[in-house]
DNA sequence: ACTTTGAGCGTACACCTGTACGCTAATTTA
DNA sequence: TAAATTAGCGTACAGGTGTACGCTCAAAGT
């Protein structure tokens, strides 16, 4: 009972989402796409678009959701690798850069719409990134027993630095990306070390 | 020999730039402006626009330049205040937030186009922010004798955190902005402390 | 077998965009 | 004073946009 019809519909819907992702690059953000262009790339008539999405916004939010999925998969991958031992920071950065490289357009929409002009988009991206932050906050509270407040500030700083580096890395050559990654590792260590120092200062009194 | 004519022309040019700035807000970025909308707001015919700018891009780059000016004024203000003594980090953050609050649209274009779709825009914004970073790098090298490499990484981290917080602060109420500023101060201290720790580790061997 | 549903299409429309072209009228230059 | 320059305007056009409307025809439901 798959439904030949439902199956075909899903296929077209995917074609639309893929078409939209494929049109993203350094010079073309989501907001520069048009319903007609997306429909053209997906090889359907412009008006057929409405059979799948209410408007372009709905398509965009779907894409952000898929971005969230990628993010969560990335977290899982990082966690697994970290279990094997080694520098958590290094492993995390390497994993991030790998996933970024193989899903550039997913990150393009996340990184761009994070500070975009549509409030719903910003909210959606913020929601996805919040997973990251809260997971990291918990991890830090547990393994390095920080004040909740300090753990949160630390986690936010780490995530800010990582995503900012990600945005910069998106349109770099591999060599430059490596330099960037190394510098990012140093910056993350700064935050970790500094947070530790602040915590100790709190504990001492 | 002011030139009645040149004077009037400059006035109209300003009207165009101001019109563009005034149309920016949380929901409207520079790229969502059109030549016609700007001309309308400035009360000139669309085609007269070309008497002042080759196209919208040229207008935009002018706006970014003005943003750079604001940034440099801010630096001067911060330096002056810091001379009077007190926490450099706190003073810097407060100054930043003040200037942000009184020039929201200047920051809007800087913060948005920093990760926008136009390469020339990104380059222009990067150039302006680079002033910031290099000034900070020098300052840190001098007052806290860091490795040039470490000083640079530290300065970049600080600037990243500040501008990221700025973007978030833009559309917040005053109360929330205060919370954000306090957290930012903590994060900056983390970086400063952590950088110091890393430097000491280097010196010890 | 007969009816209902719905994905996809084609046509059509109103609206907005950038910009080419030629004119006017006031300032500047000679 | 006469000639040249030019900021600003109005008209006009081609091209892109979202979307309303009604049709088809194959699949699903009865």
Short mmCIF file of C-alpha atoms (C1' of nucleotides) in Angstrom, two decimals:
data_model
loop_
_atom_site.label_atom_id
_atom_site.label_comp_id
_atom_site.label_asym_id
_atom_site.label_seq_id
_atom_site.Cartn_x
_atom_site.Cartn_y
_atom_site.Cartn_z
CA UNK A 1 0.00 0.00 0.00
CA UNK A 2 2.87 2.40 -0.77
CA UNK A 3 0.62 4.32 -3.14
CA UNK A 4 2.06 4.89 -6.60
CA UNK A 5 0.65 8.34 -6.45
CA UNK A 6 1.97 9.37 -3.07
CA UNK A 7 5.31 7.98 -4.09
CA UNK A 8 5.46 10.16 -7.19
CA UNK A 9 4.39 13.17 -5.18
CA UNK A 10 7.15 12.62 -2.68
CA UNK A 11 9.61 12.33 -5.53
CA UNK A 12 8.57 15.69 -6.94
CA UNK A 13 8.71 17.25 -3.52
CA UNK A 14 12.27 16.03 -3.12
CA UNK A 15 13.08 17.36 -6.57
CA UNK A 16 11.92 20.79 -5.38
CA UNK A 17 13.96 20.69 -2.21
CA UNK A 18 17.01 19.44 -4.08
CA UNK A 19 16.55 22.03 -6.78
CA UNK A 20 16.53 24.73 -4.13
CA UNK A 21 19.62 23.36 -2.40
CA UNK A 22 21.45 23.04 -5.71
CA UNK A 23 20.85 26.66 -6.59
CA UNK A 24 22.55 27.87 -3.43
CA UNK A 25 26.14 28.98 -3.65
CA UNK A 26 28.41 31.77 -2.45
CA UNK A 27 26.60 34.31 -4.63
CA UNK A 28 23.02 33.06 -4.31
CA UNK A 29 21.25 32.86 -1.01
CA UNK A 30 17.85 31.37 -0.42
CA UNK A 31 16.16 34.75 -0.59
CA UNK A 32 17.57 35.28 -4.06
CA UNK A 33 15.78 32.18 -5.30
CA UNK A 34 12.35 32.53 -6.82
CA UNK A 35 9.47 30.12 -6.92
CA UNK A 36 9.74 30.04 -10.69
CA UNK A 37 13.45 29.32 -10.75
CA UNK A 38 13.08 26.47 -8.31
CA UNK A 39 10.17 25.03 -10.25
CA UNK A 40 12.13 25.32 -13.48
CA UNK A 41 15.10 23.45 -12.02
CA UNK A 42 12.77 20.78 -10.66
CA UNK A 43 11.12 20.53 -14.05
CA UNK A 44 7.58 21.27 -13.06
CA UNK A 45 5.27 24.13 -13.96
CA UNK A 46 5.47 27.14 -11.61
CA UNK A 47 1.90 26.68 -10.49
CA UNK A 48 2.49 23.05 -9.56
CA UNK A 49 4.78 24.28 -6.83
CA UNK A 50 1.71 24.98 -4.71
CA UNK A 51 0.80 21.30 -4.63
CA UNK A 52 3.77 20.86 -2.29
CA UNK A 53 4.41 24.09 -0.46
CA UNK A 54 2.25 27.03 0.50
CA UNK A 55 5.00 29.40 -0.59
CA UNK A 56 8.77 29.75 -0.74
CA UNK A 57 8.96 30.34 3.00
CA UNK A 58 7.56 26.92 3.67
CA UNK A 59 10.15 25.40 1.37
CA UNK A 60 12.87 27.31 3.16
CA UNK A 61 11.77 26.16 6.58
CA UNK A 62 11.81 22.60 5.32
CA UNK A 63 15.37 23.13 4.23
CA UNK A 64 16.34 24.54 7.61
CA UNK A 65 14.79 21.46 9.21
CA UNK A 66 16.95 19.25 7.04
CA UNK A 67 19.88 21.33 8.15
CA UNK A 68 18.99 20.57 11.73
CA UNK A 69 19.01 16.89 10.87
CA UNK A 70 22.51 17.18 9.45
CA UNK A 71 23.60 18.98 12.59
CA UNK A 72 22.29 16.23 14.81
CA UNK A 73 23.94 13.54 12.72
CA UNK A 74 27.16 15.48 13.02
CA UNK A 75 26.86 15.59 16.80
CA UNK A 76 26.39 11.85 16.92
CA UNK A 77 29.39 11.28 14.71
CA UNK A 78 31.52 13.56 16.88
CA UNK A 79 30.43 11.85 20.07
CA UNK A 80 31.28 8.43 18.68
CA UNK A 81 34.73 9.53 17.61
CA UNK A 82 35.39 11.23 20.91
CA UNK A 83 34.64 8.01 22.78
CA UNK A 84 37.68 6.49 21.12
CA UNK A 85 39.78 9.07 22.97
CA UNK A 86 41.91 12.03 21.90
CA UNK A 87 41.42 15.76 22.08
CA UNK A 88 37.71 16.44 22.15
CA UNK A 89 38.24 19.88 20.68
CA UNK A 90 40.37 18.64 17.81
CA UNK A 91 37.96 15.81 17.03
CA UNK A 92 35.00 18.15 17.10
CA UNK A 93 36.59 20.66 14.78
CA UNK A 94 37.68 17.98 12.33
CA UNK A 95 34.23 16.45 12.32
CA UNK A 96 32.64 19.82 11.81
CA UNK A 97 34.89 20.64 8.89
CA UNK A 98 34.27 17.28 7.28
CA UNK A 99 30.52 17.57 7.49
CA UNK A 100 30.69 21.16 6.32
CA UNK A 101 32.68 20.11 3.28
CA UNK A 102 30.28 17.42 2.24
CA UNK A 103 27.13 19.47 2.84
CA UNK A 104 28.12 23.00 1.93
CA UNK A 105 24.66 24.12 0.90
CA UNK A 106 23.04 22.83 4.04
CA UNK A 107 25.38 25.04 6.00
CA UNK A 108 24.93 27.90 3.61
CA UNK A 109 21.26 28.19 4.43
CA UNK A 110 21.82 27.73 8.15
CA UNK A 111 24.65 30.23 8.36
CA UNK A 112 23.00 32.78 6.15
CA UNK A 113 19.48 32.67 7.50
CA UNK A 114 20.80 32.73 11.04
CA UNK A 115 21.21 36.46 10.49
CA UNK A 116 18.72 36.81 7.65
CA UNK A 117 15.73 39.04 7.23
CA UNK A 118 12.98 36.58 8.03
CA UNK A 119 12.09 36.23 11.69
CA UNK A 120 10.67 32.70 11.32
CA UNK A 121 13.86 31.61 9.58
CA UNK A 122 16.04 33.12 12.26
CA UNK A 123 13.96 31.42 14.91
CA UNK A 124 14.16 28.07 13.15
CA UNK A 125 17.93 28.24 12.80
CA UNK A 126 18.33 29.43 16.37
CA UNK A 127 16.28 26.45 17.52
CA UNK A 128 18.58 24.04 15.72
CA UNK A 129 21.72 25.67 17.01
CA UNK A 130 20.26 25.69 20.50
CA UNK A 131 20.46 21.87 20.53
CA UNK A 132 24.13 22.23 20.01
CA UNK A 133 24.58 24.73 22.76
CA UNK A 134 22.52 22.90 25.35
CA UNK A 135 24.19 19.60 24.62
CA UNK A 136 27.56 21.27 25.02
CA UNK A 137 26.42 23.01 28.20
CA UNK A 138 25.40 19.71 29.78
CA UNK A 139 28.61 18.06 28.71
CA UNK A 140 30.68 20.81 30.29
CA UNK A 141 28.68 20.89 33.50
CA UNK A 142 29.17 17.16 33.85
CA UNK A 143 32.81 16.68 32.92
CA UNK A 144 34.28 19.92 34.20
CA UNK A 145 31.79 20.84 36.89
CA UNK A 146 31.13 24.44 36.05
CA UNK A 147 28.48 26.78 37.34
CA UNK A 148 25.45 26.43 35.04
CA UNK A 149 25.85 30.06 34.15
CA UNK A 150 29.50 29.69 33.28
CA UNK A 151 28.91 26.47 31.38
CA UNK A 152 26.29 28.18 29.30
CA UNK A 153 28.47 31.17 28.50
CA UNK A 154 31.30 28.85 27.58
CA UNK A 155 29.15 26.69 25.34
CA UNK A 156 27.78 29.71 23.54
CA UNK A 157 31.24 31.09 22.97
CA UNK A 158 32.45 27.78 21.59
CA UNK A 159 29.49 27.44 19.24
CA UNK A 160 29.81 31.04 18.10
CA UNK A 161 33.45 30.53 17.22
CA UNK A 162 32.78 27.25 15.45
CA UNK A 163 29.91 28.51 13.34
CA UNK A 164 31.67 31.72 12.52
CA UNK A 165 34.68 29.77 11.33
CA UNK A 166 32.34 27.54 9.38
CA UNK A 167 30.91 30.49 7.52
CA UNK A 168 34.38 31.66 6.65
CA UNK A 169 35.50 28.15 5.65
CA UNK A 170 32.63 27.63 3.23
CA UNK A 171 34.29 29.38 0.34
CA UNK A 172 37.91 28.61 1.07
CA UNK A 173 40.32 26.28 -0.60
CA UNK A 174 41.32 23.20 1.33
CA UNK A 175 44.70 24.61 2.38
CA UNK A 176 43.24 27.78 3.82
CA UNK A 177 40.59 25.78 5.53
CA UNK A 178 43.25 23.81 7.32
CA UNK A 179 44.90 26.98 8.60
CA UNK A 180 41.52 28.19 9.73
CA UNK A 181 40.77 24.92 11.50
CA UNK A 182 44.07 25.05 13.37
CA UNK A 183 43.41 28.56 14.51
CA UNK A 184 39.91 27.62 15.55
CA UNK A 185 41.29 24.85 17.72
CA UNK A 186 43.52 27.36 19.48
CA UNK A 187 40.62 29.71 20.02
CA UNK A 188 38.44 26.97 21.45
CA UNK A 189 41.23 25.97 23.80
CA UNK A 190 41.42 29.58 24.92
CA UNK A 191 37.77 29.55 25.84
CA UNK A 192 38.03 26.18 27.60
CA UNK A 193 41.13 27.18 29.55
CA UNK A 194 39.75 30.58 30.38
CA UNK A 195 36.47 29.16 31.55
CA UNK A 196 38.38 26.80 33.82
CA UNK A 197 40.34 29.69 35.26
CA UNK A 198 37.20 31.69 35.94
CA UNK A 199 35.59 28.69 37.60
CA UNK A 200 38.61 28.16 39.85
CA UNK A 201 38.48 31.78 40.83
CA UNK A 202 34.86 31.27 41.88
CA UNK A 203 35.67 28.09 43.80
CA UNK A 204 38.55 29.71 45.68
CA UNK A 205 36.38 32.12 47.67
CA UNK B 1 33.18 79.14 -4.82
CA UNK B 2 31.14 76.44 -3.06
CA UNK B 3 29.10 75.95 -6.20
CA UNK B 4 25.38 76.15 -5.67
CA UNK B 5 25.03 73.28 -8.07
CA UNK B 6 27.59 70.94 -6.49
CA UNK B 7 26.05 71.68 -3.14
CA UNK B 8 22.60 70.67 -4.28
CA UNK B 9 24.02 67.53 -5.86
CA UNK B 10 25.71 66.52 -2.64
CA UNK B 11 22.45 67.10 -0.82
CA UNK B 12 20.59 64.75 -3.12
CA UNK B 13 23.33 62.17 -2.83
CA UNK B 14 23.01 62.27 0.92
CA UNK B 15 19.27 61.95 0.58
CA UNK B 16 19.84 58.74 -1.37
CA UNK B 17 22.25 57.28 1.17
CA UNK B 18 19.97 58.27 4.04
CA UNK B 19 16.95 56.87 2.25
CA UNK B 20 18.76 53.57 1.87
CA UNK B 21 19.82 53.48 5.52
CA UNK B 22 16.33 54.39 6.67
CA UNK B 23 14.79 51.52 4.80
CA UNK B 24 16.94 48.97 6.60
CA UNK B 25 15.45 47.13 9.52
CA UNK B 26 15.23 43.62 10.94
CA UNK B 27 13.11 42.47 8.02
CA UNK B 28 14.72 44.40 5.16
CA UNK B 29 18.33 43.95 4.24
CA UNK B 30 20.21 45.99 1.69
CA UNK B 31 19.67 43.40 -1.01
CA UNK B 32 15.93 43.66 -0.54
CA UNK B 33 16.03 47.32 -1.43
CA UNK B 34 15.52 48.36 -5.02
CA UNK B 35 16.79 51.33 -6.92
CA UNK B 36 13.25 52.52 -7.39
CA UNK B 37 12.33 52.26 -3.72
CA UNK B 38 15.41 54.20 -2.68
CA UNK B 39 14.77 56.85 -5.30
CA UNK B 40 11.16 57.12 -4.21
CA UNK B 41 12.14 57.62 -0.58
CA UNK B 42 14.72 60.20 -1.60
CA UNK B 43 12.08 61.94 -3.69
CA UNK B 44 13.82 61.86 -7.01
CA UNK B 45 12.91 60.09 -10.25
CA UNK B 46 14.29 56.54 -10.57
CA UNK B 47 16.44 57.50 -13.52
CA UNK B 48 18.05 60.37 -11.64
CA UNK B 49 19.64 57.81 -9.37
CA UNK B 50 22.28 57.26 -12.04
CA UNK B 51 23.51 60.82 -11.70
CA UNK B 52 24.95 59.75 -8.36
CA UNK B 53 25.69 56.04 -8.43
CA UNK B 54 26.47 53.58 -11.21
CA UNK B 55 24.11 51.08 -9.62
CA UNK B 56 22.82 49.86 -6.27
CA UNK B 57 26.10 48.09 -5.56
CA UNK B 58 27.97 51.34 -5.62
CA UNK B 59 25.47 52.82 -3.17
CA UNK B 60 25.92 49.80 -0.94
CA UNK B 61 29.68 50.04 -0.92
CA UNK B 62 29.37 53.69 0.01
CA UNK B 63 27.21 52.66 2.94
CA UNK B 64 29.75 50.07 4.04
CA UNK B 65 32.43 52.74 3.91
CA UNK B 66 30.36 54.91 6.18
CA UNK B 67 30.04 51.91 8.45
CA UNK B 68 33.82 51.69 8.59
CA UNK B 69 33.91 55.31 9.62
CA UNK B 70 31.53 54.63 12.48
CA UNK B 71 33.70 51.71 13.55
CA UNK B 72 36.81 53.84 13.65
CA UNK B 73 35.05 56.55 15.63
CA UNK B 74 33.94 53.88 18.05
CA UNK B 75 37.51 52.65 18.49
CA UNK B 76 38.68 56.16 19.26
CA UNK B 77 35.93 56.64 21.79
CA UNK B 78 36.76 53.31 23.45
CA UNK B 79 40.46 54.13 23.64
CA UNK B 80 39.75 57.49 25.25
CA UNK B 81 37.54 55.97 27.88
CA UNK B 82 39.99 53.18 28.60
CA UNK B 83 42.74 55.72 29.32
CA UNK B 84 40.73 56.87 32.29
CA UNK B 85 41.21 53.39 33.80
CA UNK B 86 38.89 50.50 34.56
CA UNK B 87 38.27 47.14 32.94
CA UNK B 88 39.21 47.43 29.29
CA UNK B 89 36.83 44.62 28.39
CA UNK B 90 33.90 46.16 30.20
CA UNK B 91 34.55 49.57 28.74
CA UNK B 92 34.87 48.16 25.24
CA UNK B 93 31.65 46.22 25.45
CA UNK B 94 29.74 49.17 26.84
CA UNK B 95 31.07 51.43 24.14
CA UNK B 96 30.22 48.92 21.48
CA UNK B 97 26.67 48.53 22.72
CA UNK B 98 26.18 52.27 22.93
CA UNK B 99 27.36 52.90 19.40
CA UNK B 100 25.34 49.95 18.18
CA UNK B 101 22.23 51.37 19.76
CA UNK B 102 22.62 54.78 18.20
CA UNK B 103 23.56 53.49 14.74
CA UNK B 104 21.56 50.30 14.33
CA UNK B 105 21.29 50.49 10.58
CA UNK B 106 24.97 51.06 10.09
CA UNK B 107 25.59 47.83 11.96
CA UNK B 108 22.81 46.11 10.14
CA UNK B 109 24.51 46.49 6.81
CA UNK B 110 27.91 45.57 8.21
CA UNK B 111 26.70 42.51 10.07
CA UNK B 112 24.48 41.30 7.28
CA UNK B 113 26.75 41.85 4.33
CA UNK B 114 29.64 40.33 6.21
CA UNK B 115 28.12 37.00 5.28
CA UNK B 116 26.11 38.21 2.32
CA UNK B 117 26.00 37.05 -1.26
CA UNK B 118 28.11 39.73 -2.86
CA UNK B 119 31.84 39.10 -2.86
CA UNK B 120 32.76 42.81 -3.13
CA UNK B 121 30.53 43.55 -0.14
CA UNK B 122 32.03 40.77 1.91
CA UNK B 123 35.50 42.00 1.04
CA UNK B 124 34.63 45.58 1.96
CA UNK B 125 33.19 44.58 5.33
CA UNK B 126 36.11 42.26 6.01
CA UNK B 127 38.47 45.14 5.30
CA UNK B 128 36.76 47.34 7.86
CA UNK B 129 36.68 44.65 10.51
CA UNK B 130 40.32 43.88 9.85
CA UNK B 131 41.21 47.30 11.26
CA UNK B 132 39.60 46.21 14.44
CA UNK B 133 41.43 42.94 14.58
CA UNK B 134 44.84 44.29 13.80
CA UNK B 135 44.52 47.13 16.27
CA UNK B 136 43.54 44.63 18.91
CA UNK B 137 46.38 42.30 17.93
CA UNK B 138 48.94 45.07 18.37
CA UNK B 139 47.45 46.11 21.65
CA UNK B 140 47.65 42.56 22.99
CA UNK B 141 51.16 41.98 21.75
CA UNK B 142 52.28 45.15 23.47
CA UNK B 143 50.49 44.96 26.82
CA UNK B 144 50.49 41.22 27.40
CA UNK B 145 53.49 40.13 25.33
CA UNK B 146 51.97 37.31 23.36
CA UNK B 147 53.34 35.37 20.41
CA UNK B 148 52.15 37.20 17.26
CA UNK B 149 50.29 34.08 16.28
CA UNK B 150 48.56 33.79 19.62
CA UNK B 151 47.78 37.48 19.73
CA UNK B 152 46.16 37.25 16.35
CA UNK B 153 44.06 34.22 17.25
CA UNK B 154 42.97 35.93 20.45
CA UNK B 155 42.06 39.16 18.69
CA UNK B 156 40.02 37.32 16.10
CA UNK B 157 38.17 35.38 18.75
CA UNK B 158 37.36 38.54 20.66
CA UNK B 159 36.13 40.35 17.58
CA UNK B 160 34.08 37.35 16.49
CA UNK B 161 32.36 37.19 19.85
CA UNK B 162 31.71 40.92 19.94
CA UNK B 163 30.25 41.17 16.46
CA UNK B 164 28.20 38.06 16.91
CA UNK B 165 26.73 39.47 20.10
CA UNK B 166 26.15 42.73 18.24
CA UNK B 167 24.09 40.98 15.61
CA UNK B 168 22.01 39.32 18.30
CA UNK B 169 21.63 42.56 20.24
CA UNK B 170 20.35 44.55 17.28
CA UNK B 171 16.76 43.44 17.69
CA UNK B 172 16.59 43.01 21.42
CA UNK B 173 14.94 45.08 24.08
CA UNK B 174 17.23 47.03 26.37
CA UNK B 175 16.88 44.57 29.24
CA UNK B 176 17.84 41.56 27.17
CA UNK B 177 20.67 43.52 25.69
CA UNK B 178 22.05 44.09 29.15
CA UNK B 179 22.02 40.36 29.91
CA UNK B 180 23.72 39.73 26.62
CA UNK B 181 26.38 42.33 27.31
CA UNK B 182 27.15 40.80 30.70
CA UNK B 183 27.53 37.37 29.17
CA UNK B 184 29.71 38.78 26.44
CA UNK B 185 32.01 40.27 29.05
CA UNK B 186 32.39 36.87 30.65
CA UNK B 187 33.14 35.26 27.31
CA UNK B 188 35.74 37.85 26.45
CA UNK B 189 37.37 37.32 29.81
CA UNK B 190 37.48 33.60 29.07
CA UNK B 191 39.37 34.25 25.88
CA UNK B 192 41.75 36.68 27.53
CA UNK B 193 42.43 34.39 30.47
CA UNK B 194 42.75 31.35 28.26
CA UNK B 195 45.13 33.07 25.91
CA UNK B 196 47.26 34.03 28.87
CA UNK B 197 47.33 30.44 30.05
CA UNK B 198 48.34 29.18 26.65
CA UNK B 199 51.09 31.79 26.45
CA UNK B 200 52.44 30.81 29.85
CA UNK B 201 52.50 27.19 28.77
CA UNK B 202 54.62 28.22 25.80
CA UNK B 203 56.96 30.31 27.95
CA UNK B 204 57.48 27.51 30.46
CA UNK B 205 59.40 25.26 28.09
"C1'" DA C 1 -17.47 -0.50 -13.33
"C1'" DC C 2 -18.23 4.39 -11.79
"C1'" DT C 3 -17.02 8.27 -9.21
"C1'" DT C 4 -13.91 11.12 -6.80
"C1'" DT C 5 -9.48 12.99 -6.01
"C1'" DG C 6 -5.53 15.57 -6.94
"C1'" DA C 7 -0.73 16.32 -9.26
"C1'" DG C 8 0.66 18.79 -12.92
"C1'" DC C 9 -0.11 22.09 -16.88
"C1'" DG C 10 -1.15 26.34 -19.72
"C1'" DT C 11 -2.97 30.70 -19.98
"C1'" DA C 12 -3.49 35.06 -18.16
"C1'" DC C 13 -2.94 39.08 -15.31
"C1'" DA C 14 -1.24 42.74 -12.47
"C1'" DC C 15 2.79 44.35 -10.53
"C1'" DC C 16 7.61 45.51 -9.93
"C1'" DT C 17 12.14 45.72 -11.68
"C1'" DG C 18 16.38 48.16 -14.16
"C1'" DT C 19 17.47 51.24 -17.57
"C1'" DA C 20 17.65 53.55 -22.52
"C1'" DC C 21 16.48 57.93 -24.51
"C1'" DG C 22 15.53 62.63 -25.08
"C1'" DC C 23 13.99 66.85 -22.96
"C1'" DT C 24 14.06 70.98 -19.75
"C1'" DA C 25 15.89 74.54 -17.17
"C1'" DA C 26 19.19 76.38 -14.24
"C1'" DT C 27 24.06 76.91 -13.18
"C1'" DT C 28 28.71 77.39 -14.77
"C1'" DT C 29 32.07 78.65 -17.98
"C1'" DA C 30 34.04 81.39 -21.62
"C1'" DT D 1 26.04 88.03 -22.91
"C1'" DA D 2 26.31 83.59 -25.32
"C1'" DA D 3 27.45 78.80 -25.08
"C1'" DA D 4 28.16 74.59 -22.64
"C1'" DT D 5 27.19 71.57 -18.95
"C1'" DT D 6 24.34 68.70 -16.18
"C1'" DA D 7 20.81 67.34 -12.30
"C1'" DG D 8 16.51 65.81 -12.61
"C1'" DC D 9 12.19 64.24 -15.11
"C1'" DG D 10 8.81 61.59 -18.01
"C1'" DT D 11 7.99 58.14 -21.16
"C1'" DA D 12 8.70 53.66 -22.66
"C1'" DC D 13 10.04 48.89 -22.87
"C1'" DA D 14 11.50 44.21 -22.03
"C1'" DG D 15 11.82 40.91 -18.67
"C1'" DG D 16 10.96 38.81 -14.25
"C1'" DT D 17 7.74 37.96 -10.38
"C1'" DG D 18 3.67 35.54 -7.66
"C1'" DT D 19 -0.55 33.49 -8.26
"C1'" DA D 20 -5.76 32.86 -9.80
"C1'" DC D 21 -8.39 29.85 -12.65
"C1'" DG D 22 -9.84 25.98 -15.13
"C1'" DC D 23 -8.46 21.88 -17.49
"C1'" DT D 24 -6.68 16.96 -18.02
"C1'" DC D 25 -6.14 12.32 -16.95
"C1'" DA D 26 -4.29 8.70 -14.15
"C1'" DA D 27 -4.70 6.71 -9.54
"C1'" DA D 28 -7.56 5.67 -5.52
"C1'" DG D 29 -11.82 4.76 -3.47
"C1'" DT D 30 -16.42 2.75 -3.69
#
